[in-house]
Amino acid sequence: MLEIPRDITDPLGLHVQLAVLLASEAQRWRSRVTLEHAGRVVDASQAMDLMMLGIRSGEHVVVRVEGPDEATASAALGRIVATF
């Protein structure tokens, strides 16, 4: 399992556009991708689940990637998460 910790810096927090971008990328991989925020863990391939977390600017999240292509997937997801 690989982890990508990130503090959200976007002034709008984790908004719809970012959630859809992350979910789209997570769906491309065979590995399981989750996002944890404030003790809650959701499937990162589901944009609505990501939005339901209500993540604001300045809050901390951890994206976890586990599975057969986790190294490649985490590299791709890391590039996306870096824009948050």
mmCIF file of N, CA, C and O in Angstrom:
data_model
loop_
_atom_site.group_PDB
_atom_site.id
_atom_site.type_symbol
_atom_site.label_atom_id
_atom_site.label_comp_id
_atom_site.label_asym_id
_atom_site.label_seq_id
_atom_site.Cartn_x
_atom_site.Cartn_y
_atom_site.Cartn_z
ATOM 1 N N MET A 1 0.839 -1.169 0.000
ATOM 2 C CA MET A 1 0.000 0.000 0.000
ATOM 3 C C MET A 1 0.891 1.242 0.000
ATOM 4 O O MET A 1 1.854 1.327 0.739
ATOM 5 N N LEU A 2 0.541 2.187 -0.843
ATOM 6 C CA LEU A 2 1.261 3.454 -0.923
ATOM 7 C C LEU A 2 0.334 4.579 -0.483
ATOM 8 O O LEU A 2 -0.865 4.548 -0.768
ATOM 9 N N GLU A 3 0.888 5.554 0.221
ATOM 10 C CA GLU A 3 0.094 6.677 0.724
ATOM 11 C C GLU A 3 0.595 7.982 0.129
ATOM 12 O O GLU A 3 1.799 8.175 -0.035
ATOM 13 N N ILE A 4 -0.352 8.857 -0.164
ATOM 14 C CA ILE A 4 -0.040 10.189 -0.663
ATOM 15 C C ILE A 4 -0.697 11.195 0.285
ATOM 16 O O ILE A 4 -1.891 11.476 0.168
ATOM 17 N N PRO A 5 0.049 11.728 1.255
ATOM 18 C CA PRO A 5 -0.523 12.729 2.156
ATOM 19 C C PRO A 5 -0.529 14.106 1.475
ATOM 20 O O PRO A 5 0.371 14.429 0.695
ATOM 21 N N ARG A 6 -1.544 14.897 1.759
ATOM 22 C CA ARG A 6 -1.638 16.215 1.120
ATOM 23 C C ARG A 6 -2.498 17.146 1.955
ATOM 24 O O ARG A 6 -3.547 16.756 2.451
ATOM 25 N N ASP A 7 -2.046 18.389 2.096
ATOM 26 C CA ASP A 7 -2.873 19.445 2.662
ATOM 27 C C ASP A 7 -3.532 20.161 1.493
ATOM 28 O O ASP A 7 -2.861 20.542 0.528
ATOM 29 N N ILE A 8 -4.824 20.360 1.590
ATOM 30 C CA ILE A 8 -5.568 20.999 0.506
ATOM 31 C C ILE A 8 -5.271 22.493 0.517
ATOM 32 O O ILE A 8 -5.481 23.167 1.533
ATOM 33 N N THR A 9 -4.790 23.020 -0.605
ATOM 34 C CA THR A 9 -4.433 24.436 -0.683
ATOM 35 C C THR A 9 -5.384 25.238 -1.572
ATOM 36 O O THR A 9 -5.349 26.468 -1.541
ATOM 37 N N ASP A 10 -6.206 24.558 -2.334
ATOM 38 C CA ASP A 10 -7.159 25.269 -3.187
ATOM 39 C C ASP A 10 -8.107 26.071 -2.294
ATOM 40 O O ASP A 10 -8.662 25.530 -1.339
ATOM 41 N N PRO A 11 -8.315 27.357 -2.578
ATOM 42 C CA PRO A 11 -9.184 28.185 -1.734
ATOM 43 C C PRO A 11 -10.613 27.655 -1.595
ATOM 44 O O PRO A 11 -11.281 27.932 -0.599
ATOM 45 N N LEU A 12 -11.051 26.874 -2.580
ATOM 46 C CA LEU A 12 -12.409 26.325 -2.530
ATOM 47 C C LEU A 12 -12.460 24.945 -1.880
ATOM 48 O O LEU A 12 -13.525 24.344 -1.794
ATOM 49 N N GLY A 13 -11.318 24.441 -1.444
ATOM 50 C CA GLY A 13 -11.279 23.105 -0.862
ATOM 51 C C GLY A 13 -11.336 22.060 -1.960
ATOM 52 O O GLY A 13 -10.944 22.302 -3.095
ATOM 53 N N LEU A 14 -11.845 20.886 -1.621
ATOM 54 C CA LEU A 14 -11.996 19.821 -2.620
ATOM 55 C C LEU A 14 -13.349 20.019 -3.298
ATOM 56 O O LEU A 14 -14.374 19.504 -2.867
ATOM 57 N N HIS A 15 -13.347 20.817 -4.357
ATOM 58 C CA HIS A 15 -14.594 21.148 -5.052
ATOM 59 C C HIS A 15 -14.887 20.131 -6.154
ATOM 60 O O HIS A 15 -14.119 19.192 -6.367
ATOM 61 N N VAL A 16 -15.995 20.318 -6.833
ATOM 62 C CA VAL A 16 -16.501 19.353 -7.811
ATOM 63 C C VAL A 16 -15.470 19.029 -8.888
ATOM 64 O O VAL A 16 -15.241 17.855 -9.197
ATOM 65 N N GLN A 17 -14.843 20.031 -9.447
ATOM 66 C CA GLN A 17 -13.904 19.788 -10.532
ATOM 67 C C GLN A 17 -12.737 18.904 -10.070
ATOM 68 O O GLN A 17 -12.338 17.971 -10.764
ATOM 69 N N LEU A 18 -12.209 19.182 -8.890
ATOM 70 C CA LEU A 18 -11.111 18.364 -8.374
ATOM 71 C C LEU A 18 -11.585 16.951 -8.039
ATOM 72 O O LEU A 18 -10.871 15.979 -8.285
ATOM 73 N N ALA A 19 -12.777 16.832 -7.478
ATOM 74 C CA ALA A 19 -13.315 15.518 -7.130
ATOM 75 C C ALA A 19 -13.510 14.663 -8.377
ATOM 76 O O ALA A 19 -13.162 13.478 -8.386
ATOM 77 N N VAL A 20 -14.029 15.244 -9.434
ATOM 78 C CA VAL A 20 -14.243 14.511 -10.683
ATOM 79 C C VAL A 20 -12.903 14.119 -11.301
ATOM 80 O O VAL A 20 -12.734 12.993 -11.789
ATOM 81 N N LEU A 21 -11.927 15.009 -11.242
ATOM 82 C CA LEU A 21 -10.596 14.715 -11.768
ATOM 83 C C LEU A 21 -9.953 13.537 -11.029
ATOM 84 O O LEU A 21 -9.439 12.609 -11.650
ATOM 85 N N LEU A 22 -10.022 13.563 -9.710
ATOM 86 C CA LEU A 22 -9.453 12.478 -8.906
ATOM 87 C C LEU A 22 -10.206 11.169 -9.146
ATOM 88 O O LEU A 22 -9.600 10.114 -9.326
ATOM 89 N N ALA A 23 -11.525 11.225 -9.164
ATOM 90 C CA ALA A 23 -12.334 10.019 -9.371
ATOM 91 C C ALA A 23 -12.064 9.403 -10.748
ATOM 92 O O ALA A 23 -11.943 8.185 -10.872
ATOM 93 N N SER A 24 -11.941 10.233 -11.764
ATOM 94 C CA SER A 24 -11.673 9.732 -13.119
ATOM 95 C C SER A 24 -10.341 9.002 -13.172
ATOM 96 O O SER A 24 -10.239 7.936 -13.778
ATOM 97 N N GLU A 25 -9.328 9.590 -12.536
ATOM 98 C CA GLU A 25 -8.014 8.952 -12.540
ATOM 99 C C GLU A 25 -8.044 7.663 -11.733
ATOM 100 O O GLU A 25 -7.465 6.657 -12.134
ATOM 101 N N ALA A 26 -8.724 7.660 -10.598
ATOM 102 C CA ALA A 26 -8.792 6.469 -9.743
ATOM 103 C C ALA A 26 -9.477 5.309 -10.466
ATOM 104 O O ALA A 26 -9.109 4.149 -10.264
ATOM 105 N N GLN A 27 -10.433 5.609 -11.319
ATOM 106 C CA GLN A 27 -11.151 4.566 -12.053
ATOM 107 C C GLN A 27 -10.298 3.895 -13.116
ATOM 108 O O GLN A 27 -10.598 2.789 -13.545
ATOM 109 N N ARG A 28 -9.230 4.532 -13.531
ATOM 110 C CA ARG A 28 -8.366 3.984 -14.583
ATOM 111 C C ARG A 28 -7.537 2.800 -14.124
ATOM 112 O O ARG A 28 -7.025 2.044 -14.941
ATOM 113 N N TRP A 29 -7.367 2.606 -12.830
ATOM 114 C CA TRP A 29 -6.421 1.628 -12.300
ATOM 115 C C TRP A 29 -7.123 0.430 -11.685
ATOM 116 O O TRP A 29 -8.235 0.546 -11.190
ATOM 117 N N ARG A 30 -6.425 -0.693 -11.685
ATOM 118 C CA ARG A 30 -6.963 -1.897 -11.053
ATOM 119 C C ARG A 30 -6.826 -1.829 -9.542
ATOM 120 O O ARG A 30 -7.565 -2.485 -8.819
ATOM 121 N N SER A 31 -5.881 -1.048 -9.060
ATOM 122 C CA SER A 31 -5.678 -0.901 -7.616
ATOM 123 C C SER A 31 -6.863 -0.184 -6.980
ATOM 124 O O SER A 31 -7.549 0.613 -7.620
ATOM 125 N N ARG A 32 -7.063 -0.471 -5.708
ATOM 126 C CA ARG A 32 -8.106 0.201 -4.930
ATOM 127 C C ARG A 32 -7.545 1.536 -4.459
ATOM 128 O O ARG A 32 -6.464 1.608 -3.889
ATOM 129 N N VAL A 33 -8.291 2.605 -4.700
ATOM 130 C CA VAL A 33 -7.859 3.948 -4.317
ATOM 131 C C VAL A 33 -8.874 4.510 -3.332
ATOM 132 O O VAL A 33 -10.073 4.559 -3.622
ATOM 133 N N THR A 34 -8.385 4.912 -2.163
ATOM 134 C CA THR A 34 -9.261 5.506 -1.154
ATOM 135 C C THR A 34 -8.711 6.862 -0.739
ATOM 136 O O THR A 34 -7.535 7.158 -0.940
ATOM 137 N N LEU A 35 -9.580 7.669 -0.173
ATOM 138 C CA LEU A 35 -9.176 8.957 0.369
ATOM 139 C C LEU A 35 -9.660 9.023 1.804
ATOM 140 O O LEU A 35 -10.829 8.726 2.075
ATOM 141 N N GLU A 36 -8.765 9.398 2.715
ATOM 142 C CA GLU A 36 -9.118 9.522 4.128
ATOM 143 C C GLU A 36 -9.054 10.983 4.536
ATOM 144 O O GLU A 36 -8.115 11.706 4.197
ATOM 145 N N HIS A 37 -10.087 11.400 5.273
ATOM 146 C CA HIS A 37 -10.149 12.759 5.806
ATOM 147 C C HIS A 37 -10.883 12.705 7.141
ATOM 148 O O HIS A 37 -12.000 12.176 7.223
ATOM 149 N N ALA A 38 -10.244 13.209 8.162
ATOM 150 C CA ALA A 38 -10.847 13.308 9.499
ATOM 151 C C ALA A 38 -11.404 11.967 9.974
ATOM 152 O O ALA A 38 -12.500 11.898 10.531
ATOM 153 N N GLY A 39 -10.659 10.896 9.727
ATOM 154 C CA GLY A 39 -11.066 9.580 10.193
ATOM 155 C C GLY A 39 -12.075 8.861 9.317
ATOM 156 O O GLY A 39 -12.437 7.727 9.595
ATOM 157 N N ARG A 40 -12.539 9.504 8.270
ATOM 158 C CA ARG A 40 -13.493 8.877 7.346
ATOM 159 C C ARG A 40 -12.758 8.469 6.076
ATOM 160 O O ARG A 40 -11.946 9.219 5.551
ATOM 161 N N VAL A 41 -13.061 7.284 5.585
ATOM 162 C CA VAL A 41 -12.415 6.756 4.377
ATOM 163 C C VAL A 41 -13.491 6.500 3.328
ATOM 164 O O VAL A 41 -14.511 5.869 3.617
ATOM 165 N N VAL A 42 -13.241 7.004 2.106
ATOM 166 C CA VAL A 42 -14.197 6.778 1.014
ATOM 167 C C VAL A 42 -13.445 6.255 -0.204
ATOM 168 O O VAL A 42 -12.234 6.427 -0.338
ATOM 169 N N ASP A 43 -14.194 5.638 -1.112
ATOM 170 C CA ASP A 43 -13.671 5.162 -2.390
ATOM 171 C C ASP A 43 -13.409 6.388 -3.259
ATOM 172 O O ASP A 43 -14.333 7.145 -3.577
ATOM 173 N N ALA A 44 -12.151 6.601 -3.628
ATOM 174 C CA ALA A 44 -11.777 7.793 -4.392
ATOM 175 C C ALA A 44 -12.273 7.761 -5.834
ATOM 176 O O ALA A 44 -12.202 8.771 -6.522
ATOM 177 N N SER A 45 -12.792 6.644 -6.290
ATOM 178 C CA SER A 45 -13.305 6.590 -7.653
ATOM 179 C C SER A 45 -14.759 7.075 -7.737
ATOM 180 O O SER A 45 -15.340 7.101 -8.813
ATOM 181 N N GLN A 46 -15.315 7.481 -6.610
ATOM 182 C CA GLN A 46 -16.696 7.970 -6.563
ATOM 183 C C GLN A 46 -16.706 9.462 -6.207
ATOM 184 O O GLN A 46 -16.528 9.837 -5.053
ATOM 185 N N ALA A 47 -16.916 10.316 -7.195
ATOM 186 C CA ALA A 47 -16.863 11.763 -6.994
ATOM 187 C C ALA A 47 -17.846 12.235 -5.919
ATOM 188 O O ALA A 47 -17.513 13.111 -5.108
ATOM 189 N N MET A 48 -19.022 11.663 -5.893
ATOM 190 C CA MET A 48 -20.017 12.081 -4.888
ATOM 191 C C MET A 48 -19.547 11.751 -3.470
ATOM 192 O O MET A 48 -19.752 12.540 -2.550
ATOM 193 N N ASP A 49 -18.919 10.598 -3.297
ATOM 194 C CA ASP A 49 -18.390 10.237 -1.983
ATOM 195 C C ASP A 49 -17.316 11.229 -1.549
ATOM 196 O O ASP A 49 -17.261 11.627 -0.385
ATOM 197 N N LEU A 50 -16.475 11.646 -2.487
ATOM 198 C CA LEU A 50 -15.448 12.637 -2.182
ATOM 199 C C LEU A 50 -16.075 13.968 -1.773
ATOM 200 O O LEU A 50 -15.644 14.603 -0.809
ATOM 201 N N MET A 51 -17.102 14.383 -2.486
ATOM 202 C CA MET A 51 -17.766 15.656 -2.190
ATOM 203 C C MET A 51 -18.466 15.629 -0.826
ATOM 204 O O MET A 51 -18.516 16.637 -0.128
ATOM 205 N N MET A 52 -18.984 14.473 -0.452
ATOM 206 C CA MET A 52 -19.708 14.347 0.818
ATOM 207 C C MET A 52 -18.790 14.563 2.030
ATOM 208 O O MET A 52 -19.275 14.830 3.124
ATOM 209 N N LEU A 53 -17.485 14.475 1.844
ATOM 210 C CA LEU A 53 -16.561 14.699 2.951
ATOM 211 C C LEU A 53 -16.476 16.176 3.339
ATOM 212 O O LEU A 53 -16.072 16.503 4.448
ATOM 213 N N GLY A 54 -16.838 17.065 2.429
ATOM 214 C CA GLY A 54 -16.823 18.492 2.732
ATOM 215 C C GLY A 54 -15.436 19.014 3.094
ATOM 216 O O GLY A 54 -15.270 19.769 4.051
ATOM 217 N N ILE A 55 -14.437 18.647 2.330
ATOM 218 C CA ILE A 55 -13.054 19.013 2.631
ATOM 219 C C ILE A 55 -12.806 20.471 2.270
ATOM 220 O O ILE A 55 -13.044 20.894 1.141
ATOM 221 N N ARG A 56 -12.296 21.227 3.243
ATOM 222 C CA ARG A 56 -12.037 22.654 3.057
ATOM 223 C C ARG A 56 -10.550 22.919 2.869
ATOM 224 O O ARG A 56 -9.722 22.079 3.172
ATOM 225 N N SER A 57 -10.260 24.099 2.415
ATOM 226 C CA SER A 57 -8.875 24.522 2.248
ATOM 227 C C SER A 57 -8.144 24.461 3.584
ATOM 228 O O SER A 57 -8.695 24.817 4.625
ATOM 229 N N GLY A 58 -6.915 23.962 3.542
ATOM 230 C CA GLY A 58 -6.109 23.856 4.753
ATOM 231 C C GLY A 58 -6.242 22.534 5.480
ATOM 232 O O GLY A 58 -5.481 22.263 6.407
ATOM 233 N N GLU A 59 -7.190 21.698 5.079
ATOM 234 C CA GLU A 59 -7.382 20.407 5.740
ATOM 235 C C GLU A 59 -6.493 19.344 5.109
ATOM 236 O O GLU A 59 -6.057 19.462 3.966
ATOM 237 N N HIS A 60 -6.220 18.311 5.890
ATOM 238 C CA HIS A 60 -5.295 17.251 5.485
ATOM 239 C C HIS A 60 -6.051 16.025 4.985
ATOM 240 O O HIS A 60 -7.059 15.634 5.576
ATOM 241 N N VAL A 61 -5.567 15.435 3.893
ATOM 242 C CA VAL A 61 -6.141 14.195 3.362
ATOM 243 C C VAL A 61 -5.001 13.218 3.076
ATOM 244 O O VAL A 61 -3.846 13.625 2.932
ATOM 245 N N VAL A 62 -5.355 11.952 2.999
ATOM 246 C CA VAL A 62 -4.394 10.917 2.611
ATOM 247 C C VAL A 62 -5.062 10.051 1.547
ATOM 248 O O VAL A 62 -6.135 9.495 1.772
ATOM 249 N N VAL A 63 -4.414 9.968 0.394
ATOM 250 C CA VAL A 63 -4.875 9.080 -0.674
ATOM 251 C C VAL A 63 -4.065 7.792 -0.542
ATOM 252 O O VAL A 63 -2.836 7.830 -0.453
ATOM 253 N N ARG A 64 -4.764 6.667 -0.499
ATOM 254 C CA ARG A 64 -4.099 5.368 -0.386
ATOM 255 C C ARG A 64 -4.380 4.549 -1.636
ATOM 256 O O ARG A 64 -5.515 4.506 -2.112
ATOM 257 N N VAL A 65 -3.323 3.905 -2.127
ATOM 258 C CA VAL A 65 -3.428 3.081 -3.330
ATOM 259 C C VAL A 65 -2.900 1.697 -2.979
ATOM 260 O O VAL A 65 -1.789 1.554 -2.481
ATOM 261 N N GLU A 66 -3.731 0.677 -3.237
ATOM 262 C CA GLU A 66 -3.341 -0.686 -2.913
ATOM 263 C C GLU A 66 -3.791 -1.622 -4.017
ATOM 264 O O GLU A 66 -4.973 -1.677 -4.357
ATOM 265 N N GLY A 67 -2.840 -2.355 -4.574
ATOM 266 C CA GLY A 67 -3.201 -3.317 -5.608
ATOM 267 C C GLY A 67 -2.052 -3.603 -6.542
ATOM 268 O O GLY A 67 -0.918 -3.177 -6.329
ATOM 269 N N PRO A 68 -2.356 -4.319 -7.622
ATOM 270 C CA PRO A 68 -1.315 -4.816 -8.517
ATOM 271 C C PRO A 68 -0.553 -3.724 -9.268
ATOM 272 O O PRO A 68 0.594 -3.930 -9.643
ATOM 273 N N ASP A 69 -1.166 -2.586 -9.507
ATOM 274 C CA ASP A 69 -0.490 -1.512 -10.246
ATOM 275 C C ASP A 69 -0.316 -0.264 -9.382
ATOM 276 O O ASP A 69 -0.307 0.850 -9.872
ATOM 277 N N GLU A 70 -0.138 -0.476 -8.077
ATOM 278 C CA GLU A 70 -0.106 0.641 -7.134
ATOM 279 C C GLU A 70 1.036 1.626 -7.390
ATOM 280 O O GLU A 70 0.864 2.831 -7.183
ATOM 281 N N ALA A 71 2.176 1.166 -7.830
ATOM 282 C CA ALA A 71 3.305 2.077 -8.054
ATOM 283 C C ALA A 71 2.997 3.067 -9.179
ATOM 284 O O ALA A 71 3.177 4.280 -9.027
ATOM 285 N N THR A 72 2.519 2.546 -10.281
ATOM 286 C CA THR A 72 2.185 3.402 -11.423
ATOM 287 C C THR A 72 0.981 4.280 -11.105
ATOM 288 O O THR A 72 0.959 5.470 -11.415
ATOM 289 N N ALA A 73 -0.023 3.683 -10.473
ATOM 290 C CA ALA A 73 -1.228 4.433 -10.132
ATOM 291 C C ALA A 73 -0.925 5.557 -9.161
ATOM 292 O O ALA A 73 -1.413 6.682 -9.321
ATOM 293 N N SER A 74 -0.117 5.291 -8.137
ATOM 294 C CA SER A 74 0.174 6.329 -7.149
ATOM 295 C C SER A 74 0.978 7.464 -7.768
ATOM 296 O O SER A 74 0.809 8.625 -7.390
ATOM 297 N N ALA A 75 1.833 7.160 -8.741
ATOM 298 C CA ALA A 75 2.574 8.221 -9.431
ATOM 299 C C ALA A 75 1.614 9.135 -10.189
ATOM 300 O O ALA A 75 1.715 10.365 -10.112
ATOM 301 N N ALA A 76 0.674 8.546 -10.908
ATOM 302 C CA ALA A 76 -0.304 9.333 -11.667
ATOM 303 C C ALA A 76 -1.223 10.110 -10.737
ATOM 304 O O ALA A 76 -1.498 11.292 -10.955
ATOM 305 N N LEU A 77 -1.698 9.455 -9.689
ATOM 306 C CA LEU A 77 -2.583 10.119 -8.727
ATOM 307 C C LEU A 77 -1.836 11.212 -7.967
ATOM 308 O O LEU A 77 -2.407 12.256 -7.652
ATOM 309 N N GLY A 78 -0.568 10.968 -7.673
ATOM 310 C CA GLY A 78 0.237 11.972 -6.977
ATOM 311 C C GLY A 78 0.360 13.270 -7.753
ATOM 312 O O GLY A 78 0.338 14.351 -7.178
ATOM 313 N N ARG A 79 0.482 13.151 -9.074
ATOM 314 C CA ARG A 79 0.552 14.365 -9.918
ATOM 315 C C ARG A 79 -0.747 15.146 -9.847
ATOM 316 O O ARG A 79 -0.743 16.375 -9.838
ATOM 317 N N ILE A 80 -1.867 14.451 -9.776
ATOM 318 C CA ILE A 80 -3.162 15.122 -9.691
ATOM 319 C C ILE A 80 -3.355 15.738 -8.307
ATOM 320 O O ILE A 80 -3.749 16.896 -8.172
ATOM 321 N N VAL A 81 -3.068 14.966 -7.279
ATOM 322 C CA VAL A 81 -3.255 15.439 -5.911
ATOM 323 C C VAL A 81 -2.360 16.651 -5.624
ATOM 324 O O VAL A 81 -2.730 17.523 -4.843
ATOM 325 N N ALA A 82 -1.217 16.737 -6.276
ATOM 326 C CA ALA A 82 -0.309 17.872 -6.080
ATOM 327 C C ALA A 82 -0.955 19.189 -6.498
ATOM 328 O O ALA A 82 -0.548 20.261 -6.021
ATOM 329 N N THR A 83 -1.980 19.146 -7.345
ATOM 330 C CA THR A 83 -2.655 20.366 -7.775
ATOM 331 C C THR A 83 -3.719 20.821 -6.795
ATOM 332 O O THR A 83 -4.285 21.903 -6.964
ATOM 333 N N PHE A 84 -4.006 20.016 -5.794
ATOM 334 C CA PHE A 84 -5.050 20.358 -4.825
ATOM 335 C C PHE A 84 -4.552 21.407 -3.863
ATOM 336 O O PHE A 84 -5.186 21.969 -3.084
#
